[in-house]
PDB file of C-alpha atoms in Angstrom:
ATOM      1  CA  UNK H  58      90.254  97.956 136.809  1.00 37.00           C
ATOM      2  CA  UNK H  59      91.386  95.432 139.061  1.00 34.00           C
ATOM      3  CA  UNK H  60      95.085  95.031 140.053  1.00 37.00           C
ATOM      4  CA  UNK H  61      97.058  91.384 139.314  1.00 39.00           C
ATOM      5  CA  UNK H  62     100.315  90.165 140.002  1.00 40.00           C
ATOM      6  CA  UNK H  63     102.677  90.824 137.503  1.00 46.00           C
ATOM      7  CA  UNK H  64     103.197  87.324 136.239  1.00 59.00           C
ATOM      8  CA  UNK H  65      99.654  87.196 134.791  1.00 79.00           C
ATOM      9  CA  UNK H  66      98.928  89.043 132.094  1.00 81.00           C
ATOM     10  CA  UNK H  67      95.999  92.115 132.336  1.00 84.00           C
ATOM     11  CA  UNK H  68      93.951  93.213 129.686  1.00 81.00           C
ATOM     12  CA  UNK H  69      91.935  91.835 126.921  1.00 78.00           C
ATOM     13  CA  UNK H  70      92.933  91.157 123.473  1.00 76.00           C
ATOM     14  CA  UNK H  71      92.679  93.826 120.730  1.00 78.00           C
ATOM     15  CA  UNK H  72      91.762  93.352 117.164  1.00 74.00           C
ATOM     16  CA  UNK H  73      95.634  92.853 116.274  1.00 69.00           C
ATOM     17  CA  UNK H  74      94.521  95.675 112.980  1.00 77.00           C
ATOM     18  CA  UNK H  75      98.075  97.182 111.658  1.00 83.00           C
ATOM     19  CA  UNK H  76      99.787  98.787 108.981  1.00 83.00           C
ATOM     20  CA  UNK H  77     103.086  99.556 107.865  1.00 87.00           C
ATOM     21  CA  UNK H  78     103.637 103.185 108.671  1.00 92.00           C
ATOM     22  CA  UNK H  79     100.502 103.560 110.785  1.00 95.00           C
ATOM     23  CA  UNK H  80     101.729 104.725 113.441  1.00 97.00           C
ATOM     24  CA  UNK H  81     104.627 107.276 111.716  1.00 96.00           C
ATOM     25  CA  UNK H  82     103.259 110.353 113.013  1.00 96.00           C
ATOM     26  CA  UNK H  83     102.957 109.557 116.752  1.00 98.00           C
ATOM     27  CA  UNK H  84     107.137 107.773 116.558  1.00 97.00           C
ATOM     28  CA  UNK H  85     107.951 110.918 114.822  1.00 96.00           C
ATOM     29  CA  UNK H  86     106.499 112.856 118.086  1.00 97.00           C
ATOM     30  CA  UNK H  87     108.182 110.645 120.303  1.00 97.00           C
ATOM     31  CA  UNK H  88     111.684 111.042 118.561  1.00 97.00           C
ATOM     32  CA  UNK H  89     111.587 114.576 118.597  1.00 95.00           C
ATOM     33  CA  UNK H  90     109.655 115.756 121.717  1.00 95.00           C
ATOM     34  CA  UNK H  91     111.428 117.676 124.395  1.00 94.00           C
ATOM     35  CA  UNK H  92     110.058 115.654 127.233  1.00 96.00           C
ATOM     36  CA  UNK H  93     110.472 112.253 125.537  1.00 97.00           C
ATOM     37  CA  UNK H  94     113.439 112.417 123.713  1.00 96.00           C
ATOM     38  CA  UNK H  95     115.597 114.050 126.990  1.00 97.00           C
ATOM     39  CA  UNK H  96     113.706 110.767 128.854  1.00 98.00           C
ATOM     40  CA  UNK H  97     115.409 108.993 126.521  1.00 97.00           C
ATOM     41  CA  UNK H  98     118.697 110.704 126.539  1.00 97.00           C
ATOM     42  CA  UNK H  99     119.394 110.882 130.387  1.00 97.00           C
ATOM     43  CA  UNK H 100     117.885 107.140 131.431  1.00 96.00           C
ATOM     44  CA  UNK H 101     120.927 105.038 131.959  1.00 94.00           C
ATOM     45  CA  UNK H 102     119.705 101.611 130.182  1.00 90.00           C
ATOM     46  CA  UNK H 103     116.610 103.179 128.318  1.00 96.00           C
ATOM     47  CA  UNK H 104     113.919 100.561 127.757  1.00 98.00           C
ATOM     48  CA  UNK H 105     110.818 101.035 125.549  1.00 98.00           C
ATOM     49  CA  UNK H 106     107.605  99.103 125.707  1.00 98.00           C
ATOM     50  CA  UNK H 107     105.311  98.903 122.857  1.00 98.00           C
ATOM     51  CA  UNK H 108     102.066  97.707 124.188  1.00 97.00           C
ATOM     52  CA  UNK H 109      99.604  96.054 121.749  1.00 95.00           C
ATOM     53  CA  UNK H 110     101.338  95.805 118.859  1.00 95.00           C
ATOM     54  CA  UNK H 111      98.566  93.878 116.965  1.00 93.00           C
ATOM     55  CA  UNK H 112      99.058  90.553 114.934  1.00 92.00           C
ATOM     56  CA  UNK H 113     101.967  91.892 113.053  1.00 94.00           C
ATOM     57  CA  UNK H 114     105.325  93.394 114.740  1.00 96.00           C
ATOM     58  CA  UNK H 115     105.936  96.336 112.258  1.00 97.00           C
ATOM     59  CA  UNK H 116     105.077  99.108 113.923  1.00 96.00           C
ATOM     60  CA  UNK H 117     107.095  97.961 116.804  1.00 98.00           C
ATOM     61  CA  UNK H 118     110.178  97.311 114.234  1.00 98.00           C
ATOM     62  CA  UNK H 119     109.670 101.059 113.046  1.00 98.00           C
ATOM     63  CA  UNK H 120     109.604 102.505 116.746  1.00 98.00           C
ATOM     64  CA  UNK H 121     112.558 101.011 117.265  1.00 98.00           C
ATOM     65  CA  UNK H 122     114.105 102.900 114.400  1.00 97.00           C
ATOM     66  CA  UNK H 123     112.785 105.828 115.174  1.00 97.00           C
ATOM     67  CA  UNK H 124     114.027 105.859 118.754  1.00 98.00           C
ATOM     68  CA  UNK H 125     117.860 104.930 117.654  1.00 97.00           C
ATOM     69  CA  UNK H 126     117.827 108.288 116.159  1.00 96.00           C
ATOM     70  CA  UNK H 127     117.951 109.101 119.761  1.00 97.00           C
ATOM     71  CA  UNK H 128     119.176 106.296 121.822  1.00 97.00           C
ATOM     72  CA  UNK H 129     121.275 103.832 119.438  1.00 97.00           C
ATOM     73  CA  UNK H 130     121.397 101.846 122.603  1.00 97.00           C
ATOM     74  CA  UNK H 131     117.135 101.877 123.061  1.00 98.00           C
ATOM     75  CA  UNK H 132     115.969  98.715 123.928  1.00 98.00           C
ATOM     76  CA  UNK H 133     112.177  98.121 122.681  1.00 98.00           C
ATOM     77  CA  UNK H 134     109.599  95.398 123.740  1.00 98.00           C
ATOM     78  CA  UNK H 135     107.050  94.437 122.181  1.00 98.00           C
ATOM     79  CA  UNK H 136     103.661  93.176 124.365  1.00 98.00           C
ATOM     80  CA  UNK H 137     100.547  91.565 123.193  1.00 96.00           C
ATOM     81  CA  UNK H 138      98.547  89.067 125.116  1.00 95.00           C
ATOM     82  CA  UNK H 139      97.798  86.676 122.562  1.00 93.00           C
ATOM     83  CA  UNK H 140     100.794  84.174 122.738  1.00 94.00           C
ATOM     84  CA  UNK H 141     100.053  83.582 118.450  1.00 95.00           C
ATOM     85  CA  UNK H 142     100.495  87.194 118.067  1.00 96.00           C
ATOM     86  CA  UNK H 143     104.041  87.313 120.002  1.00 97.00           C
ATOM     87  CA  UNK H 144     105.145  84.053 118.416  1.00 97.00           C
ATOM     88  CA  UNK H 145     104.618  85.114 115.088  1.00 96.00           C
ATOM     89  CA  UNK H 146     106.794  88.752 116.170  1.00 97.00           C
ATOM     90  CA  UNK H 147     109.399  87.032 117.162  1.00 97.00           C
ATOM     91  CA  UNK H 148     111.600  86.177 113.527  1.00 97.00           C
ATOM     92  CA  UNK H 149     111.728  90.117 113.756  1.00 97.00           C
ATOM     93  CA  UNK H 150     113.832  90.163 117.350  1.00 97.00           C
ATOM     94  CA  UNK H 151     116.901  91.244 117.174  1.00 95.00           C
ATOM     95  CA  UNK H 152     117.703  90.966 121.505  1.00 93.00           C
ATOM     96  CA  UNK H 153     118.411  92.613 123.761  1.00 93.00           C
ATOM     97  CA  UNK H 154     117.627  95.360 121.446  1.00 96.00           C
ATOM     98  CA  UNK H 155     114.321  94.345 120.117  1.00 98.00           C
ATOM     99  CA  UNK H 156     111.978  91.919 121.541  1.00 98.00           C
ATOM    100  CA  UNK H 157     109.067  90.182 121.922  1.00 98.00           C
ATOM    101  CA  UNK H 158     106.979  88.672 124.693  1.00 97.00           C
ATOM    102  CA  UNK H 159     103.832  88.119 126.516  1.00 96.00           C
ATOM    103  CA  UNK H 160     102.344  91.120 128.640  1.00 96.00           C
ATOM    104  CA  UNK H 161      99.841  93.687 129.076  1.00 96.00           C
ATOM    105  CA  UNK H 162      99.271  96.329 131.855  1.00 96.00           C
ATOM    106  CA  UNK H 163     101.506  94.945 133.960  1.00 96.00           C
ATOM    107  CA  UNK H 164     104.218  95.456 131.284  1.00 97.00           C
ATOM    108  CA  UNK H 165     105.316  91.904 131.910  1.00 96.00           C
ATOM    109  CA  UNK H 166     107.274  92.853 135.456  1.00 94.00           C
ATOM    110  CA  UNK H 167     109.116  95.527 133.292  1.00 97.00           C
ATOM    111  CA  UNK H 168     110.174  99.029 134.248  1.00 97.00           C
ATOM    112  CA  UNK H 169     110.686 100.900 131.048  1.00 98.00           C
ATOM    113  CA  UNK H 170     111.060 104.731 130.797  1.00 98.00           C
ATOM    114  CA  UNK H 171     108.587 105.245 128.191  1.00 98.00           C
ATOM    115  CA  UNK H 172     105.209 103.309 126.909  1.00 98.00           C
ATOM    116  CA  UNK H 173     103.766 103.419 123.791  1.00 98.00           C
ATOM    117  CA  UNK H 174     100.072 102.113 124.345  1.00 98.00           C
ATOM    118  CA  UNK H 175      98.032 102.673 120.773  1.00 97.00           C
ATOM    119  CA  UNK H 176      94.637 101.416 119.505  1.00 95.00           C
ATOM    120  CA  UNK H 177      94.517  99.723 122.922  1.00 95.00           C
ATOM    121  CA  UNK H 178      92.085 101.211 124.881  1.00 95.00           C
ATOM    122  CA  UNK H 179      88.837 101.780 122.528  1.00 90.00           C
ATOM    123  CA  UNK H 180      87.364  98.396 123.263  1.00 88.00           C
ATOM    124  CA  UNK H 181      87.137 100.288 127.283  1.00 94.00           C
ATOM    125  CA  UNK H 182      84.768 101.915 129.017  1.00 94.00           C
ATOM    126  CA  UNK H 183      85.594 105.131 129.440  1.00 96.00           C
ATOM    127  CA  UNK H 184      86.026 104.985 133.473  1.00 95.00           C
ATOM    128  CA  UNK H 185      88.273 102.244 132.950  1.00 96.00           C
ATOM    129  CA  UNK H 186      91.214 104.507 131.121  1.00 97.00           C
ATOM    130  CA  UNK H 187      91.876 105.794 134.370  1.00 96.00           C
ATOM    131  CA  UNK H 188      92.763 102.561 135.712  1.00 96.00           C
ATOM    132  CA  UNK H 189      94.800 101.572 133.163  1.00 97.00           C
ATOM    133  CA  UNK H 190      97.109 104.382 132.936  1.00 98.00           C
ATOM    134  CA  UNK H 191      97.361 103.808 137.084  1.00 97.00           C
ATOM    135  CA  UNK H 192      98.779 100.369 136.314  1.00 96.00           C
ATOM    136  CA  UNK H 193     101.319 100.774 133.422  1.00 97.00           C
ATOM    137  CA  UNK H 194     102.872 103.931 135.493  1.00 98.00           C
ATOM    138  CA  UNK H 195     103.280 102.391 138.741  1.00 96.00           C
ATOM    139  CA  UNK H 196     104.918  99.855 136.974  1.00 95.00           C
ATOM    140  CA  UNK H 197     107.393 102.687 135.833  1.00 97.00           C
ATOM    141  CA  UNK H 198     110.330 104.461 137.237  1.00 97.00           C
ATOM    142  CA  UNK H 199     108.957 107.835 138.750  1.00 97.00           C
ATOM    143  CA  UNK H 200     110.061 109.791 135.714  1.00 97.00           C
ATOM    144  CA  UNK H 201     108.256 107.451 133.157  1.00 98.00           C
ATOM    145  CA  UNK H 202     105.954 108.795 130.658  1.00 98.00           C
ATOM    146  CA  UNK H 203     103.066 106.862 128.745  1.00 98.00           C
ATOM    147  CA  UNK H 204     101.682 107.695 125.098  1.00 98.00           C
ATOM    148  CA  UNK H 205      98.511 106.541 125.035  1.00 98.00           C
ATOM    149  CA  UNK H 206      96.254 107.075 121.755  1.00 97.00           C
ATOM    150  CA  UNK H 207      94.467 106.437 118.600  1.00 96.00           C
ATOM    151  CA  UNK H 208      94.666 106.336 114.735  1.00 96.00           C
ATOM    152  CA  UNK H 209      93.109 105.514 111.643  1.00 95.00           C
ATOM    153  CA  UNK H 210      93.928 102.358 109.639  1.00 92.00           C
ATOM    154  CA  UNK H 211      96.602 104.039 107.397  1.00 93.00           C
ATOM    155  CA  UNK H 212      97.622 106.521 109.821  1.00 93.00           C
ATOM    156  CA  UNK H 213      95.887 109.990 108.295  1.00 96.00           C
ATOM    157  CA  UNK H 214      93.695 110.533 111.692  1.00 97.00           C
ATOM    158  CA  UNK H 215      96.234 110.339 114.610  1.00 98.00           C
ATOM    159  CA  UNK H 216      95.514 111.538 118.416  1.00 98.00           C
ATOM    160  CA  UNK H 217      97.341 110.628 121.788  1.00 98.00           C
ATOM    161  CA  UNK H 218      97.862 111.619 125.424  1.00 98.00           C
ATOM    162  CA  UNK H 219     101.722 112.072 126.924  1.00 98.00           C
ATOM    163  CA  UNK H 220     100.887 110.867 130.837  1.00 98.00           C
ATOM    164  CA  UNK H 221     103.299 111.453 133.455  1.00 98.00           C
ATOM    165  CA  UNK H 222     103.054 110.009 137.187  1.00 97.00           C
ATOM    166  CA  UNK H 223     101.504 113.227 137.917  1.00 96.00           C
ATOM    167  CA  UNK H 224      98.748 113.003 135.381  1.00 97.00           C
ATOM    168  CA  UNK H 225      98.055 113.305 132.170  1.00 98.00           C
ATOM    169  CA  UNK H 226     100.170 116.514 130.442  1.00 98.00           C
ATOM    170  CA  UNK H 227      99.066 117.251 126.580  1.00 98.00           C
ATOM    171  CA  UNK H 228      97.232 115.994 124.228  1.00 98.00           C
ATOM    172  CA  UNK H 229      97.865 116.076 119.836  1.00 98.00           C
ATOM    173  CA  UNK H 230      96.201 115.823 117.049  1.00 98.00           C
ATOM    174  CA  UNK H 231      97.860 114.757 114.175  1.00 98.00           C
ATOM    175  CA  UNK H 232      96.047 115.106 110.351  1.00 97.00           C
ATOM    176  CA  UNK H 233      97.617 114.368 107.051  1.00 97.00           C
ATOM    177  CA  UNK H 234      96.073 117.854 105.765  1.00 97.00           C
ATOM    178  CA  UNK H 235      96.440 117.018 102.411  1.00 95.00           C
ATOM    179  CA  UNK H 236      92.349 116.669 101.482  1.00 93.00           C
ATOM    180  CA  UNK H 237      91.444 117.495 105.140  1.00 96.00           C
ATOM    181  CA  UNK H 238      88.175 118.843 104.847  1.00 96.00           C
ATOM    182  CA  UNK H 239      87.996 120.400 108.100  1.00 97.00           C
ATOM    183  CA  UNK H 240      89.717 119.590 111.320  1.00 98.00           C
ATOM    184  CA  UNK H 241      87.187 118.230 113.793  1.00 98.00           C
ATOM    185  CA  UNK H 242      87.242 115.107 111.563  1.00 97.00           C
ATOM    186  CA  UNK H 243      89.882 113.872 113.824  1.00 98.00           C
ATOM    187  CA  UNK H 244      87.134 113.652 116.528  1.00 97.00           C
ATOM    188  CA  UNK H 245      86.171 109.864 115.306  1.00 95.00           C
ATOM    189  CA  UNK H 246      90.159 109.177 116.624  1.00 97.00           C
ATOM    190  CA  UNK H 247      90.564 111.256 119.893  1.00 98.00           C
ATOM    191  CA  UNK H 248      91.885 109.028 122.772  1.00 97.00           C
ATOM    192  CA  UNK H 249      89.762 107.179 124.774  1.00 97.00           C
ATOM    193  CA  UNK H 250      89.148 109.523 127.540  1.00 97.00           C
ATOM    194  CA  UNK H 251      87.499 112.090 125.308  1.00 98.00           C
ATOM    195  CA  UNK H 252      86.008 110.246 122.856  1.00 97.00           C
ATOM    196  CA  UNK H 253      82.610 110.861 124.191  1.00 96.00           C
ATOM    197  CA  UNK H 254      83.449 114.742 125.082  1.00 97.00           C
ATOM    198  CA  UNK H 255      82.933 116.178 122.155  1.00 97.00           C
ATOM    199  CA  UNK H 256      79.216 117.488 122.804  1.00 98.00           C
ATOM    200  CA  UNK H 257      78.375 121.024 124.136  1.00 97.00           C
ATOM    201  CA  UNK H 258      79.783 121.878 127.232  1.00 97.00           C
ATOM    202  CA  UNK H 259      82.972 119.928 127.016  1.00 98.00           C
ATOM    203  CA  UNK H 260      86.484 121.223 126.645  1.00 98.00           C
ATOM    204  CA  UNK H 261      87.608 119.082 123.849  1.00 98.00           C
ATOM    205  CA  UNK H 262      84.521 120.027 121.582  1.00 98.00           C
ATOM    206  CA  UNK H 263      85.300 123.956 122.091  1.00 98.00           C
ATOM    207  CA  UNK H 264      88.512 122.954 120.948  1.00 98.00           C
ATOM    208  CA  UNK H 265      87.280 121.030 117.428  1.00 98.00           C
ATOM    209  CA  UNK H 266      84.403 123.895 117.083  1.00 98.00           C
ATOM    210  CA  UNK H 267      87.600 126.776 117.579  1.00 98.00           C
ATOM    211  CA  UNK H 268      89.753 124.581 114.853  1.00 98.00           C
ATOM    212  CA  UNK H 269      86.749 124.443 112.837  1.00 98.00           C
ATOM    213  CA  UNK H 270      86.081 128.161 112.810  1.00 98.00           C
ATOM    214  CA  UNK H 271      89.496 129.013 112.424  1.00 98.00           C
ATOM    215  CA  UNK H 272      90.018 126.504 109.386  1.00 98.00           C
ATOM    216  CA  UNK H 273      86.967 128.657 107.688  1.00 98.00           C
ATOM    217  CA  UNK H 274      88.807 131.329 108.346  1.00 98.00           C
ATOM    218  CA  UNK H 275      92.088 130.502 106.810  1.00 98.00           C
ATOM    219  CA  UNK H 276      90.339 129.485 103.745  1.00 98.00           C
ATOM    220  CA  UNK H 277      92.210 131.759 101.799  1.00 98.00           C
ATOM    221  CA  UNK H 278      95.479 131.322 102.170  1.00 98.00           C
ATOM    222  CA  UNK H 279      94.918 127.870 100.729  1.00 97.00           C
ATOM    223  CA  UNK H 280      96.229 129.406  97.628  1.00 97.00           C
ATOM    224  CA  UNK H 281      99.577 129.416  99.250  1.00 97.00           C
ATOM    225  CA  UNK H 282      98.845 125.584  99.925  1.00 97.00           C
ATOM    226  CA  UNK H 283      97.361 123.650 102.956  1.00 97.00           C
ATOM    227  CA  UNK H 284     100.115 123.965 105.230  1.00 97.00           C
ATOM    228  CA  UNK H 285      99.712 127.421 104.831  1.00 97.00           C
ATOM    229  CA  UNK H 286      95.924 127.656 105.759  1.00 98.00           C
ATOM    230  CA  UNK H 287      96.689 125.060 108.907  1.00 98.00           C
ATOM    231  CA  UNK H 288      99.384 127.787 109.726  1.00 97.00           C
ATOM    232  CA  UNK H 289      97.021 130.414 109.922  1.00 98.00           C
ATOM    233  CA  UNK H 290      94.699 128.150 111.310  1.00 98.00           C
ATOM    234  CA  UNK H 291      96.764 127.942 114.424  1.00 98.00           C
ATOM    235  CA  UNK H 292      97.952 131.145 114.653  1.00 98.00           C
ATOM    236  CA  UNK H 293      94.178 132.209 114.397  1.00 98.00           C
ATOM    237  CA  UNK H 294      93.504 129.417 117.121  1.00 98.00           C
ATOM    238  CA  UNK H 295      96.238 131.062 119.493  1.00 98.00           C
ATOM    239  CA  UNK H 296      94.913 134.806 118.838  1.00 98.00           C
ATOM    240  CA  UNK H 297      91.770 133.183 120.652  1.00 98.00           C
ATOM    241  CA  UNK H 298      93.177 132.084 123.534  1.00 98.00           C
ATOM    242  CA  UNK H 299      94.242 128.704 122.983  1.00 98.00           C
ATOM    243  CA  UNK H 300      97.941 127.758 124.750  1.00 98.00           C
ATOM    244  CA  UNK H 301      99.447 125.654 121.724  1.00 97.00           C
ATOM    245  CA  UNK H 302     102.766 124.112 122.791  1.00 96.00           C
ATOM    246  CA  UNK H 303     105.462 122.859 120.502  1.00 87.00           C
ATOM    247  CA  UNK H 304     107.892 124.557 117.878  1.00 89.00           C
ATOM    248  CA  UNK H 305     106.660 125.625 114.482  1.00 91.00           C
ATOM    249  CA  UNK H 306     108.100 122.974 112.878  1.00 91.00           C
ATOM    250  CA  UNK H 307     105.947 120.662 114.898  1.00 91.00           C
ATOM    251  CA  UNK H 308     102.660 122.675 113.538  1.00 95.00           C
ATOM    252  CA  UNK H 309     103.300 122.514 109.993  1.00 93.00           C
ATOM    253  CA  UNK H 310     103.439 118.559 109.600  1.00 94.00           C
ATOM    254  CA  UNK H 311      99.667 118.886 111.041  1.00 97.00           C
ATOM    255  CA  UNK H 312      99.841 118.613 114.285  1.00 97.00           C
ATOM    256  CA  UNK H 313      98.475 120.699 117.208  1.00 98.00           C
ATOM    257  CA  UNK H 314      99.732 119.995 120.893  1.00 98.00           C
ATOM    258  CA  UNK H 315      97.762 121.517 124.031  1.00 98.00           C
ATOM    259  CA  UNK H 316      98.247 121.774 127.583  1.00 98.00           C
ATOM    260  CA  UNK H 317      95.851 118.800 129.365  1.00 98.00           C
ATOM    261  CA  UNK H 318      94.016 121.041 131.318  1.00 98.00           C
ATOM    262  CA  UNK H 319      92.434 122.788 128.379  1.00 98.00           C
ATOM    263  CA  UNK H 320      91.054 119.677 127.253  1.00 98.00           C
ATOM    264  CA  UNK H 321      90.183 117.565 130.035  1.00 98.00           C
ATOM    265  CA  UNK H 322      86.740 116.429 130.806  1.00 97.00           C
ATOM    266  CA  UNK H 323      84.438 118.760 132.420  1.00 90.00           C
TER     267      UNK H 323
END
């Protein structure tokens, strides 16, 4: 992906498809997070970018009160490259707290702490991901960290990578597991870099096949309820093999968050 000044806008438009609540799961991550939410905590004048916020601002309105839990002082912008899209945000600013304005990879000549980059990168080709990570970071402060991901329309299906300077560091699925029929559904929303690594052979799909197996498995204690069975689920996943980071109270909402490297493409 080739690399512009910052004064012209990089990318190309996305559908501009939102939802109230959408994106709940992945702000609820964010807010609660050990590596985000101390981002958050220590940066002196914390500034958040949402990037592609689609043709309606409320999913960047309900960041923002998400991240107050944290920061009351967060400061979160809104980017979209279609200059309709960021005009019609803009009766929801409240500045310097909560903005909107014209931008894309090149976060406008910002340097926020922390990115928020969903539904943005599906219309890509794979080996451009890559290239846009590159570009929002190095428009970061060293410490910055990017979530980029994917969802479903109401927010059920919800998947995203936490990038650092470094690389990328986890990935985490996210399932409303009420009526789940088995995990590896989620596979239609994994991020763009492994999208198309879930065949044989690939990290990811050992992952989804282990999940699937293990949700089999667990079918029984789905008399105790579905949180239940994902419990055992995980637990199952772990006796396997599988490094699963986060806190228990992390896993039973539905989510499951793994080191990259157990994951990344082959």
């Amino acid at each position: 992906m080739a690399r512009a000044s910052k004064l012209i806008p990089v990318g190309a438009p996305t559908r501009g498809t939102t939802n109230p609540n959408r994106l709940r799961r992945v702000d609820r991550w964010i807010a609660s997070s050990p590596r985000t939410s101390r981002l958050l905590r220590a940066a002196d004048t914390p500034l958040v970018v949402d990037l592609g916020y689609g043709a309606s601002p409320v999913t960047t309105v309900e960041l923002a009160r998400w991240l107050r839990r944290v920061r009351p002082d967060v400061r979160v912008l809104g980017l979209e490259l279609d200059p309709e899209r960021v005009a019609a945000a803009l009766p929801a600013a409240s500045p310097p707290f909560l903005d909107f304005r014209r931008g894309g990879f090149e976060l406008a000549g910002t340097r926020p702490v922390l990115v928020r980059a969903f539904n943005v990168l599906r219309q890509y080709a794979e080996d451009e991901v890559a290239g846009a990570w590159g570009l929002m970071l190095d428009s970061m402060p060293a410490e910055g960290l990017l979530v980029e991901g994917t969802c479903d329309e109401i927010g059920r299906l919800s998947s995203w990578v936490l990038v650092a300077r470094s690389g990328p560091v986890s990935l985490t699925l996210s399932m409303r597991l009420a009526g789940l029929a088995k995990p590896s559904t989620i596979a239609e929303r994994l991020p763009k870099a492994l999208i198309h690594r879930n065949v044989p052979g690939e990290r990811v799909h050992a992952l989804l096949s282990a999940l699937d197996a293990c949700w089999a498995t667990a079918a029984p204690h789905q008399a105790f309820g579905v949180r239940s069975r994902w419990r055992e689920t995980v637990r199952l996943l772990v006796s396997r093999g599988w490094p699963v980071l986060g806190p228990p109270s992390r896993i039973r909402l539905g989510e499951l968050t793994v080191p990259w490297e157990s994951v990344a493409p082959a």
